[in-house]
Short mmCIF file of C-alpha atoms in Angstrom, two decimals:
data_model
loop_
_atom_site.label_atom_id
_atom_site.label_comp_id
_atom_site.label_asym_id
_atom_site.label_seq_id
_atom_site.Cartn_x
_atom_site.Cartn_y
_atom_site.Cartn_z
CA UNK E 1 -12.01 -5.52 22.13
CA UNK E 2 -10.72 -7.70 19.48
CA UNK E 3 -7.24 -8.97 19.12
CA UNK E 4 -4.89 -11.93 18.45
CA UNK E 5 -3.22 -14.38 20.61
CA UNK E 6 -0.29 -16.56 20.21
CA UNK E 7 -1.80 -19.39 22.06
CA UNK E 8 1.14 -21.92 21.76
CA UNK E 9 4.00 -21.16 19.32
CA UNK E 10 4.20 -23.34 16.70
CA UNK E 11 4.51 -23.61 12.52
CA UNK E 12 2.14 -21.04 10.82
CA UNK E 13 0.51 -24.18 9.16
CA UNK E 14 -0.73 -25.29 12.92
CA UNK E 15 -2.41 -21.89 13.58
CA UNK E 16 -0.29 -20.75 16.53
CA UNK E 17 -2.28 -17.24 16.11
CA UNK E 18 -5.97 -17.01 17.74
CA UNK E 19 -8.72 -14.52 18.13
CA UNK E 20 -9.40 -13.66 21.08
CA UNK E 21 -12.19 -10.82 22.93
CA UNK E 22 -9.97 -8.90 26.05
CA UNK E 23 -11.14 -5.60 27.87
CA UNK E 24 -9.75 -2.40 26.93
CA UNK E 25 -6.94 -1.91 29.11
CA UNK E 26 -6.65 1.40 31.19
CA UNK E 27 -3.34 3.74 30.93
CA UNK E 28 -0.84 3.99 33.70
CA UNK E 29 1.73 7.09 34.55
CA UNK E 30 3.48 8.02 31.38
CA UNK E 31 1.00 6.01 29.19
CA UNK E 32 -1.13 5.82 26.16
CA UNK E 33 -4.41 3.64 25.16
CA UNK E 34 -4.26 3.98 21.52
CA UNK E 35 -6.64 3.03 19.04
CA UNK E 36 -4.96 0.97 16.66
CA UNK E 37 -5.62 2.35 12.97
CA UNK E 38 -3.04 0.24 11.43
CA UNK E 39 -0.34 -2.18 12.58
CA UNK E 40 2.36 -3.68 9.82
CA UNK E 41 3.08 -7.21 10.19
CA UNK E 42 7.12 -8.03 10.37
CA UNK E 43 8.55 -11.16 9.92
CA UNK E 44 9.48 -10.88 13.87
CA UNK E 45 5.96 -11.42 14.36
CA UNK E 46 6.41 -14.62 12.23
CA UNK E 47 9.47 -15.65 14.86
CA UNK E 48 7.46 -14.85 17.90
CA UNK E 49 4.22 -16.83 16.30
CA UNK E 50 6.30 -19.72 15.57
CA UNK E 51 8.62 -19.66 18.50
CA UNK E 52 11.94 -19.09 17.15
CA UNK E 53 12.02 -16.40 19.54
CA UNK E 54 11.63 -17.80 23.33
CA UNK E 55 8.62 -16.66 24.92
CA UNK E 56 8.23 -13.72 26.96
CA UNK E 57 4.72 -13.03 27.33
CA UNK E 58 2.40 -16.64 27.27
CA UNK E 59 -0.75 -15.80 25.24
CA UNK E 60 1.08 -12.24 23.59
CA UNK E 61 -0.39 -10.15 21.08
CA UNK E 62 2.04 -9.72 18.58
CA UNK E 63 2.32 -6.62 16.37
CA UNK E 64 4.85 -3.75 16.60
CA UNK E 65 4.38 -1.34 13.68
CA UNK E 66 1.62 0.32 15.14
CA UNK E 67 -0.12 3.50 13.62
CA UNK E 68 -2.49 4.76 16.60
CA UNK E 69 -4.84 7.62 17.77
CA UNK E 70 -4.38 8.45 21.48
CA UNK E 71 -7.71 7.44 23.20
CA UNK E 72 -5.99 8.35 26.94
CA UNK E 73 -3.09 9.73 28.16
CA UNK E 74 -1.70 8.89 31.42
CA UNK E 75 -0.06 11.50 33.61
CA UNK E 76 2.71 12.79 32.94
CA UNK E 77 2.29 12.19 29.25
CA UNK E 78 3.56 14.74 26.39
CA UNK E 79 0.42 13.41 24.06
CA UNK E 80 -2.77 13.83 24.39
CA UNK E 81 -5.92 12.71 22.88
CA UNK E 82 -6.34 12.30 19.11
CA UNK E 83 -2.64 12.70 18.76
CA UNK E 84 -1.84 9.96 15.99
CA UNK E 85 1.34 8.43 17.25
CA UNK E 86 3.45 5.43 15.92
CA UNK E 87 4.51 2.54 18.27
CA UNK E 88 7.41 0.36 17.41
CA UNK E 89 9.45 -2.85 18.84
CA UNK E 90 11.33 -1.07 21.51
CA UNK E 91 9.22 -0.09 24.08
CA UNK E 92 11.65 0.57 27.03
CA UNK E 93 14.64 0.67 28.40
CA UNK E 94 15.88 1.44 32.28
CA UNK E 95 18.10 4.33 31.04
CA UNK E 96 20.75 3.73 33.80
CA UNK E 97 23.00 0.79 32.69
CA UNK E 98 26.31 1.78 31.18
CA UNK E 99 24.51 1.04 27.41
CA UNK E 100 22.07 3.26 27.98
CA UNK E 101 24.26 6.31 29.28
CA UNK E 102 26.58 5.95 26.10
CA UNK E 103 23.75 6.09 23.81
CA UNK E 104 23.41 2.48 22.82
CA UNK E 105 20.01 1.95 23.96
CA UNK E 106 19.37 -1.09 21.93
CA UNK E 107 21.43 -2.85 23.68
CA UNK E 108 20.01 -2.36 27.25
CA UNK E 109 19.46 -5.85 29.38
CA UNK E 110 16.65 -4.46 30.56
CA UNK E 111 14.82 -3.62 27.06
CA UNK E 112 11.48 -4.55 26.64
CA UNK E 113 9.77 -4.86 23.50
CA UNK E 114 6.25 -4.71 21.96
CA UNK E 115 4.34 -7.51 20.93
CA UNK E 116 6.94 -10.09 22.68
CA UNK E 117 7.08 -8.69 26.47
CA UNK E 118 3.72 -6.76 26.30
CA UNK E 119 0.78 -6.79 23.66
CA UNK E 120 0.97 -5.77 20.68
CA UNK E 121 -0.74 -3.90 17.71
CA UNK E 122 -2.79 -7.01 16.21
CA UNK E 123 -5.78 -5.30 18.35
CA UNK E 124 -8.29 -2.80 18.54
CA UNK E 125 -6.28 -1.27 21.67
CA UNK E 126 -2.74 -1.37 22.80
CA UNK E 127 -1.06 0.46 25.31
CA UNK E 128 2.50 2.06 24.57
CA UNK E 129 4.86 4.48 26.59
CA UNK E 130 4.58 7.67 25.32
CA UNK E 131 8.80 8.28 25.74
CA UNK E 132 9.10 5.85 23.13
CA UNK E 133 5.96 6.35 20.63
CA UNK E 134 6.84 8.80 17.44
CA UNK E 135 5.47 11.55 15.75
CA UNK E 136 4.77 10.52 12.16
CA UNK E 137 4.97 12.23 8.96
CA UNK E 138 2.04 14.13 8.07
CA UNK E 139 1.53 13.74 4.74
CA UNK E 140 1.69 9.56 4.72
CA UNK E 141 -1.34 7.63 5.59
CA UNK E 142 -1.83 4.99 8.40
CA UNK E 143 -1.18 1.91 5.78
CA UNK E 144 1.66 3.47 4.34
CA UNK E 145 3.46 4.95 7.54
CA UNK E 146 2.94 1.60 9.81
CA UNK E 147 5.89 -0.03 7.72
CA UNK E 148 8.44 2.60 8.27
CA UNK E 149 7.91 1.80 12.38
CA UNK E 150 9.72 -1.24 12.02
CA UNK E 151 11.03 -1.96 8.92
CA UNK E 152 11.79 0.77 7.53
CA UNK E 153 14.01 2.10 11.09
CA UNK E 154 15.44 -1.61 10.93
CA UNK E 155 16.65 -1.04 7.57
CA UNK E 156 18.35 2.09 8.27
CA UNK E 157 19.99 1.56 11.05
CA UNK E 158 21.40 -2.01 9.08
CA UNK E 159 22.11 0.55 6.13
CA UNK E 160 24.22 1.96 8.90
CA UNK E 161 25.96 -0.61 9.99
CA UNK E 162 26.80 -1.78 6.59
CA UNK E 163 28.65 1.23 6.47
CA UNK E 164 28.39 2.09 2.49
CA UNK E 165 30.30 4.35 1.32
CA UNK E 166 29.47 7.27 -0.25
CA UNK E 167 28.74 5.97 -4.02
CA UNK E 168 29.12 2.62 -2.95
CA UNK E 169 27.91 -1.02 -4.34
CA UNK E 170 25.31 -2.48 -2.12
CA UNK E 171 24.15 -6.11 -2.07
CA UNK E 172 20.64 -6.91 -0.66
CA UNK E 173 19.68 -10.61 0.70
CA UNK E 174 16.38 -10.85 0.78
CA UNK E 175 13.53 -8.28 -0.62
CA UNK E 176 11.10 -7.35 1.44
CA UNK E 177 9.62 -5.10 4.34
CA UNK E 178 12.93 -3.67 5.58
CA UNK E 179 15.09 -4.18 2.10
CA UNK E 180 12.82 -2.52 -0.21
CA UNK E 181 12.98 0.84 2.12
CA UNK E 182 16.63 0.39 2.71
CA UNK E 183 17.63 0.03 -1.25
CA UNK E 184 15.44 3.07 -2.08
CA UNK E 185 17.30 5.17 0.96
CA UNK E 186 20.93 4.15 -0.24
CA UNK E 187 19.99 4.56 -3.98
CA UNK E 188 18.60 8.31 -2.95
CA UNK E 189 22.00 8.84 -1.35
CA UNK E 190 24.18 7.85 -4.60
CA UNK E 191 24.62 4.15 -4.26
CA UNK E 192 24.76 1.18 -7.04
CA UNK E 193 22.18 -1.47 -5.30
CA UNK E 194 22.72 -5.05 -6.17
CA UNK E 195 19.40 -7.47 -4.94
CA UNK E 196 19.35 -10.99 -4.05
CA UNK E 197 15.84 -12.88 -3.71
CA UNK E 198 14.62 -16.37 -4.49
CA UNK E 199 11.47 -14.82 -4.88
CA UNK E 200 10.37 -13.53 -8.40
CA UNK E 201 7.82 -11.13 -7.36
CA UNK E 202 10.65 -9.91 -5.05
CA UNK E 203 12.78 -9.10 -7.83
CA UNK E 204 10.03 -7.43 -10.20
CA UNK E 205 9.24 -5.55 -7.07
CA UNK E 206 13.57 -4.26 -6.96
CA UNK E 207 13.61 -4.04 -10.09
CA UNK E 208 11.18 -1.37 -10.45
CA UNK E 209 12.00 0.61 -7.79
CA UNK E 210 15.47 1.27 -9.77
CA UNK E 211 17.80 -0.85 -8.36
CA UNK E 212 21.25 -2.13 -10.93
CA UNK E 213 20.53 -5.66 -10.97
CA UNK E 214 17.91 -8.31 -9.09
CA UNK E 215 18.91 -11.88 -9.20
CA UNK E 216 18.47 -14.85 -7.10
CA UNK E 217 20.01 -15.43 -3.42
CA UNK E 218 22.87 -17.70 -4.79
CA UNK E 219 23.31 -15.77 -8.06
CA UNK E 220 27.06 -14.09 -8.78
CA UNK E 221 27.27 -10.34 -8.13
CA UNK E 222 27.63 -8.04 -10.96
CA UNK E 223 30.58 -6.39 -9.47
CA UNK E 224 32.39 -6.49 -6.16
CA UNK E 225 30.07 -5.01 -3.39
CA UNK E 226 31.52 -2.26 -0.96
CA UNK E 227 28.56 -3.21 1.64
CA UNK E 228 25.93 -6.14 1.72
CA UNK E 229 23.55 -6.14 4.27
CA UNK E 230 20.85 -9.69 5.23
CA UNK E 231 17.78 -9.72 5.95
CA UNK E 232 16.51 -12.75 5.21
CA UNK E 233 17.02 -15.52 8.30
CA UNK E 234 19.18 -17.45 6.49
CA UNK E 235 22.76 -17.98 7.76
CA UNK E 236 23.71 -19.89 4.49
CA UNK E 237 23.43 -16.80 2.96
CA UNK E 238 26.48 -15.18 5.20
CA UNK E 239 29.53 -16.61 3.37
CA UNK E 240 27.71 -15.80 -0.02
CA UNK E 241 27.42 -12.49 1.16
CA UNK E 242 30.85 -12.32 2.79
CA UNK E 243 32.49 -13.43 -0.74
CA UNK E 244 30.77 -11.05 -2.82
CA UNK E 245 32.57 -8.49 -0.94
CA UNK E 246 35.62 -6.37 -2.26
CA UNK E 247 38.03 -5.76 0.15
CA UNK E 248 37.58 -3.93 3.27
CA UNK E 249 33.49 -4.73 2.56
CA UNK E 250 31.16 -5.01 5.37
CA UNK E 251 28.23 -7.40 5.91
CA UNK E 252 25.57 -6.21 8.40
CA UNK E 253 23.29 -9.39 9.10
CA UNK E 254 19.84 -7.51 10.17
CA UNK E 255 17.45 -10.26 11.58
CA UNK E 256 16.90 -10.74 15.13
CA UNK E 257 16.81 -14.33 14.13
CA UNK E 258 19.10 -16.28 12.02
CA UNK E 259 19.37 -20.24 11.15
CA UNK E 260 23.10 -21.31 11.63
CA UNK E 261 25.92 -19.77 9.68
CA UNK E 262 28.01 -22.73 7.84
CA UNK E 263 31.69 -22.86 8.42
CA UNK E 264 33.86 -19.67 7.06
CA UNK E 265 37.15 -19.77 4.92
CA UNK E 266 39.61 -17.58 6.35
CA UNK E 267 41.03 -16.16 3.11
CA UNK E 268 37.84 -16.63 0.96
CA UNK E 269 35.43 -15.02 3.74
CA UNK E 270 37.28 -12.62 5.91
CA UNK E 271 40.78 -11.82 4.54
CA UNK E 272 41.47 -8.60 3.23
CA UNK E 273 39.99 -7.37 6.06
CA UNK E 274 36.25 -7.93 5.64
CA UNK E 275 33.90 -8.01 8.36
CA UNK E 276 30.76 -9.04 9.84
CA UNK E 277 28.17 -6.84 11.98
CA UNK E 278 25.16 -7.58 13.63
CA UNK E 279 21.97 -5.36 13.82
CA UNK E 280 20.49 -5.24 16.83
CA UNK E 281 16.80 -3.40 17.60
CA UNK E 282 17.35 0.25 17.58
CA UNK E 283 17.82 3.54 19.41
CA UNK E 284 14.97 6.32 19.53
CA UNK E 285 17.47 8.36 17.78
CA UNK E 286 17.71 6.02 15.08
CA UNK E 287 13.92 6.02 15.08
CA UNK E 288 13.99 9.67 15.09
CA UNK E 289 16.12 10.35 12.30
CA UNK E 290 14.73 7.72 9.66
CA UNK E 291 11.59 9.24 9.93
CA UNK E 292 12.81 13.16 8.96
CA UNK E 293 14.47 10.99 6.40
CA UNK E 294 11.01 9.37 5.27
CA UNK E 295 9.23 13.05 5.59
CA UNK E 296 11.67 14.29 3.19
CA UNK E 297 12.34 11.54 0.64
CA UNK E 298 9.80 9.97 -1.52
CA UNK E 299 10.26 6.62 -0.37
CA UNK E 300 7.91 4.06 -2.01
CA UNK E 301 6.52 1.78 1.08
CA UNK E 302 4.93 -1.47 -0.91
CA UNK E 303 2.06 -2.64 1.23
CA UNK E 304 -0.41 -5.18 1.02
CA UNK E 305 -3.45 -3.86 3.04
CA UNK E 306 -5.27 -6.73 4.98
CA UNK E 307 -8.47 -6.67 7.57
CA UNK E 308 -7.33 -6.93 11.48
CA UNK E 309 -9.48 -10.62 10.93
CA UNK E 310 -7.22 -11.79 8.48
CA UNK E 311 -3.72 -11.02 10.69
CA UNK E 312 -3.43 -15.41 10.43
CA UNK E 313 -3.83 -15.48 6.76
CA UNK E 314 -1.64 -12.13 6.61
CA UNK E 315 1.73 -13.91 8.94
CA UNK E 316 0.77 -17.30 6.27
CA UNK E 317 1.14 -15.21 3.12
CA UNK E 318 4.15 -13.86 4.97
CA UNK E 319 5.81 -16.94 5.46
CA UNK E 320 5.44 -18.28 2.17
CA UNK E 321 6.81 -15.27 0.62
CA UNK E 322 3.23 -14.29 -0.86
CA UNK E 323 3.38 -10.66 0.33
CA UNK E 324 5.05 -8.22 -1.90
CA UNK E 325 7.05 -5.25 0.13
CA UNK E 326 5.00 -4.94 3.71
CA UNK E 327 1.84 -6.58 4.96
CA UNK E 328 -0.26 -4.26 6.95
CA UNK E 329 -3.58 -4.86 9.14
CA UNK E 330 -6.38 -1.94 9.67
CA UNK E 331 -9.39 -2.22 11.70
CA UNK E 332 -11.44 -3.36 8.84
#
């Protein structure tokens, strides 16, 4: 089969990202070989290409928005054969440690993830466990569902933790993937959304999908914000964020990767009782109950469709903020 490598991690510019021809691998117990029909492309993909995430896997496939067909099921499986599934980044967990029994399962030690600790969905294959593969809304398509596996459950759960109120003012840091689902989910639920890009297309992109204002990252707000959530990986965003807030405001920061935060102010920061959240993976349940959410609400997933033999020039287009919404590959 055909699928991509991250040979050695490295700037997109030095092609860290290689074809590469591997067998088909074979199911175990409580597996599934699916036939990849779509995979998005997330900027973790872009972190575990370039290294900014340590490596787990030498040689990995990355890829973790996976639309699939099951090809085999291994015993013991609920699936079976031409069952389309979607695979996402958390792949398992032991289920035993004390985070697991309270129903934090994203933060399990023993978590393992796919496209960073096994291959991913850059492929014509993958495998995937089928406890922790979803059933996807019927009525989307394979380029328009392969989004929501990653970054659109991302976004909600750092909707979440941003803790808007109802009616609230919501700031957005960054525009793409996992904002542009996020902003249409709070604005369906009553919100004021307030979106800050420094890229243009980003902000033509907000700006049509309804939301108050789109400005640049470093821009005023128009109003105090209730909530602001980041997604961009760029810590000197945090204290703009964090002063933006009215009081009692929460900031969920939503990247698994982050360049350092600056020094805070005490009173112009985190007085008045502000505070700061991180957003970390996700639970099934959180996977679970975006996507009744996406069945139900007619979320808007911009995608740029690209061939599986173009996933390099789809992660470059990525990094240079060329992609407007969600990249996707399909086995072209």
């Amino acid at each position: 089969m055909r699928a991509w490598s991250v040979r050695e991690p490295g700037a997109i510019a030095t092609g860290p990202l290689r074809p590469v021809h591997r067998d088909v691998p074979e199911p175990g117990g409580g597996e599934l070989l699916l036939r990849v029909r779509a995979c998005g492309v997330c900027r973790t993909d872009l972190h575990v290409a370039e290294g900014d995430l340590p490596v787990h896997l030498p040689g990995v496939t990355p890829g973790h928005e996976i639309v699939g067909e099951v090809v085999t099921a291994g015993a013991g499986c609920r699936h079976a054969p031409g069952d389309r599934v979607g695979a996402a980044w958390l792949r398992g967990t032991c289920g035993a440690c004390r985070y697991c029994r309270r129903g934090a399962e994203n933060l399990c030690p023993y978590s393992s993830y796919t496209g960073w600790d096994a291959h991913g969905g850059y492929a014509e294959y993958t495998i995937a466990r089928d406890a922790y593969v979803y059933d996807l809304p019927a009525h989307r398509g394979d380029l328009e569902v392969a989004p929501l596996l990653c970054a659109g459950i991302i976004g909600y759960r750092a909707l979440r933790r941003a803790a808007l109120p109802p009616g609230g003012r919501l700031g957005i840091w960054g525009f793409g993937g996992s904002a542009h689902l996020a902003a249409q989910i709070a604005m369906a639920e009553g919100a004021t959304v307030h979106v800050f890009t420094r890229a243009a297309a980003a902000r033509t992109l907000a700006r049509a999908l309804g939301v108050a204002s789109a400005g640049d990252s470093f821009d005023p707000a128009p109003e105090p914000l209730d909530s602001a959530i980041v997604f961009a990986p760029a810590g000197e965003l945090v204290p703009v964020a964090l002063e933006r807030l009215d009081r009692g405001g929460t900031l969920a920061i939503a990247g698994i990767h982050l360049t350092d935060v600056p020094a805070l102010d005490y009173r112009r920061h985190l007085f008045q009782e502000r505070q700061v959240r991180s957003v970390t993976a996700n639970t099934r349940a959180d996977g679970e109950e975006f996507l009744r959410l996406a069945g139900r609400l007619p979320l808007r997933v911009a995608g740029a469709p690209y061939e599986l033999s173009d996933a390099d020039r789809a992660l470059a287009d990525l990094a240079a903020d060329r992609v407007e919404g969600a990249a996707v590959l399909f086995a072209g």
